[in-house]
């Protein structure tokens, strides 16, 4: 690859370096960056999140996100994921 030197100018993660040296798309499913991906929100989860937001947004002096996390049926979500999804919706 004649333009590989340009790629070397930018910071790379170990997974990307492995992919560069072994050939692109050499990573197997569940390795490297693919492993850290967040599972997508299902329509049911989005609906539940929307309902919880409307329920707790009027509570005075309370942390809305903490209340939503306490009542979410899917326990694997983080505070950051919930906030990001609310902003996206």
PDB file of C-alpha atoms in Angstrom:
ATOM      1  CA  UNK A   1       0.000   0.000   0.000  1.00  0.00           C
ATOM      2  CA  UNK A   2       1.720   3.172  -1.200  1.00  0.00           C
ATOM      3  CA  UNK A   3      -0.288   5.392   1.138  1.00  0.00           C
ATOM      4  CA  UNK A   4       0.347   3.439   4.350  1.00  0.00           C
ATOM      5  CA  UNK A   5       2.763   6.134   5.534  1.00  0.00           C
ATOM      6  CA  UNK A   6      -0.171   8.539   5.844  1.00  0.00           C
ATOM      7  CA  UNK A   7      -1.919   6.126   8.215  1.00  0.00           C
ATOM      8  CA  UNK A   8       1.159   6.074  10.427  1.00  0.00           C
ATOM      9  CA  UNK A   9       0.780   9.804  11.115  1.00  0.00           C
ATOM     10  CA  UNK A  10      -2.334   9.205  13.233  1.00  0.00           C
ATOM     11  CA  UNK A  11      -2.756   7.440  16.574  1.00  0.00           C
ATOM     12  CA  UNK A  12      -3.779   3.805  16.245  1.00  0.00           C
ATOM     13  CA  UNK A  13      -5.262   1.320  18.675  1.00  0.00           C
ATOM     14  CA  UNK A  14      -3.693  -2.143  18.917  1.00  0.00           C
ATOM     15  CA  UNK A  15      -6.658  -3.620  17.041  1.00  0.00           C
ATOM     16  CA  UNK A  16      -6.180  -1.217  14.130  1.00  0.00           C
ATOM     17  CA  UNK A  17      -2.438  -1.914  13.980  1.00  0.00           C
ATOM     18  CA  UNK A  18      -3.136  -5.638  13.904  1.00  0.00           C
ATOM     19  CA  UNK A  19      -5.624  -5.083  11.122  1.00  0.00           C
ATOM     20  CA  UNK A  20      -3.102  -2.985   9.167  1.00  0.00           C
ATOM     21  CA  UNK A  21      -0.354  -5.590   9.429  1.00  0.00           C
ATOM     22  CA  UNK A  22      -2.494  -8.670   8.774  1.00  0.00           C
ATOM     23  CA  UNK A  23      -4.753  -7.092   6.192  1.00  0.00           C
ATOM     24  CA  UNK A  24      -7.976  -5.214   6.544  1.00  0.00           C
ATOM     25  CA  UNK A  25     -11.035  -7.129   7.724  1.00  0.00           C
ATOM     26  CA  UNK A  26      -8.736  -9.706   9.325  1.00  0.00           C
ATOM     27  CA  UNK A  27     -10.310  -9.269  12.752  1.00  0.00           C
ATOM     28  CA  UNK A  28     -12.765 -11.986  13.657  1.00  0.00           C
ATOM     29  CA  UNK A  29     -16.197 -11.277  15.129  1.00  0.00           C
ATOM     30  CA  UNK A  30     -15.919 -10.293  18.796  1.00  0.00           C
ATOM     31  CA  UNK A  31     -12.306  -9.077  18.651  1.00  0.00           C
ATOM     32  CA  UNK A  32     -10.836  -5.611  19.020  1.00  0.00           C
ATOM     33  CA  UNK A  33     -13.126  -2.633  18.511  1.00  0.00           C
ATOM     34  CA  UNK A  34     -16.114  -4.809  17.617  1.00  0.00           C
ATOM     35  CA  UNK A  35     -16.052  -6.320  21.095  1.00  0.00           C
ATOM     36  CA  UNK A  36     -16.615  -2.960  22.819  1.00  0.00           C
ATOM     37  CA  UNK A  37     -19.674  -1.965  20.803  1.00  0.00           C
ATOM     38  CA  UNK A  38     -22.814  -1.178  22.729  1.00  0.00           C
ATOM     39  CA  UNK A  39     -25.855  -3.321  21.935  1.00  0.00           C
ATOM     40  CA  UNK A  40     -28.456  -1.288  20.068  1.00  0.00           C
ATOM     41  CA  UNK A  41     -31.574  -0.053  21.805  1.00  0.00           C
ATOM     42  CA  UNK A  42     -34.664  -2.052  20.934  1.00  0.00           C
ATOM     43  CA  UNK A  43     -37.949  -0.240  20.252  1.00  0.00           C
ATOM     44  CA  UNK A  44     -39.311  -1.619  23.531  1.00  0.00           C
ATOM     45  CA  UNK A  45     -36.327  -0.245  25.469  1.00  0.00           C
ATOM     46  CA  UNK A  46     -36.713   3.128  23.766  1.00  0.00           C
ATOM     47  CA  UNK A  47     -40.402   3.241  24.660  1.00  0.00           C
ATOM     48  CA  UNK A  48     -39.638   2.321  28.284  1.00  0.00           C
ATOM     49  CA  UNK A  49     -36.908   4.977  28.409  1.00  0.00           C
ATOM     50  CA  UNK A  50     -39.296   7.582  27.003  1.00  0.00           C
ATOM     51  CA  UNK A  51     -41.972   6.693  29.570  1.00  0.00           C
ATOM     52  CA  UNK A  52     -39.490   6.776  32.457  1.00  0.00           C
ATOM     53  CA  UNK A  53     -38.141  10.143  31.311  1.00  0.00           C
ATOM     54  CA  UNK A  54     -41.618  11.708  31.222  1.00  0.00           C
ATOM     55  CA  UNK A  55     -42.407  10.169  34.599  1.00  0.00           C
ATOM     56  CA  UNK A  56     -39.275  11.468  36.393  1.00  0.00           C
ATOM     57  CA  UNK A  57     -38.555  14.747  34.586  1.00  0.00           C
ATOM     58  CA  UNK A  58     -40.942  16.707  36.833  1.00  0.00           C
ATOM     59  CA  UNK A  59     -39.468  15.425  40.123  1.00  0.00           C
ATOM     60  CA  UNK A  60     -37.900  18.310  42.046  1.00  0.00           C
ATOM     61  CA  UNK A  61     -34.352  18.000  43.341  1.00  0.00           C
ATOM     62  CA  UNK A  62     -33.858  14.492  42.035  1.00  0.00           C
ATOM     63  CA  UNK A  63     -31.410  13.021  39.574  1.00  0.00           C
ATOM     64  CA  UNK A  64     -33.517  12.033  36.574  1.00  0.00           C
ATOM     65  CA  UNK A  65     -30.905   9.675  35.105  1.00  0.00           C
ATOM     66  CA  UNK A  66     -30.378   7.871  38.423  1.00  0.00           C
ATOM     67  CA  UNK A  67     -34.125   7.346  38.754  1.00  0.00           C
ATOM     68  CA  UNK A  68     -34.343   6.047  35.185  1.00  0.00           C
ATOM     69  CA  UNK A  69     -31.417   3.666  35.723  1.00  0.00           C
ATOM     70  CA  UNK A  70     -33.023   2.315  38.886  1.00  0.00           C
ATOM     71  CA  UNK A  71     -36.223   1.471  37.007  1.00  0.00           C
ATOM     72  CA  UNK A  72     -34.868   0.313  33.636  1.00  0.00           C
ATOM     73  CA  UNK A  73     -35.682  -3.342  32.997  1.00  0.00           C
ATOM     74  CA  UNK A  74     -32.376  -3.911  31.107  1.00  0.00           C
ATOM     75  CA  UNK A  75     -29.657  -3.874  33.816  1.00  0.00           C
ATOM     76  CA  UNK A  76     -26.681  -3.660  31.437  1.00  0.00           C
ATOM     77  CA  UNK A  77     -27.035   0.018  30.522  1.00  0.00           C
ATOM     78  CA  UNK A  78     -24.697   2.675  31.858  1.00  0.00           C
ATOM     79  CA  UNK A  79     -25.491   6.259  32.764  1.00  0.00           C
ATOM     80  CA  UNK A  80     -23.621   7.473  29.704  1.00  0.00           C
ATOM     81  CA  UNK A  81     -25.582   5.171  27.377  1.00  0.00           C
ATOM     82  CA  UNK A  82     -28.898   6.377  28.814  1.00  0.00           C
ATOM     83  CA  UNK A  83     -27.947  10.053  28.464  1.00  0.00           C
ATOM     84  CA  UNK A  84     -26.692   9.515  24.913  1.00  0.00           C
ATOM     85  CA  UNK A  85     -29.894   7.714  23.939  1.00  0.00           C
ATOM     86  CA  UNK A  86     -32.093  10.411  25.482  1.00  0.00           C
ATOM     87  CA  UNK A  87     -30.236  13.101  23.543  1.00  0.00           C
ATOM     88  CA  UNK A  88     -30.537  11.058  20.349  1.00  0.00           C
ATOM     89  CA  UNK A  89     -34.286  10.582  20.849  1.00  0.00           C
TER      90      UNK A  89
END
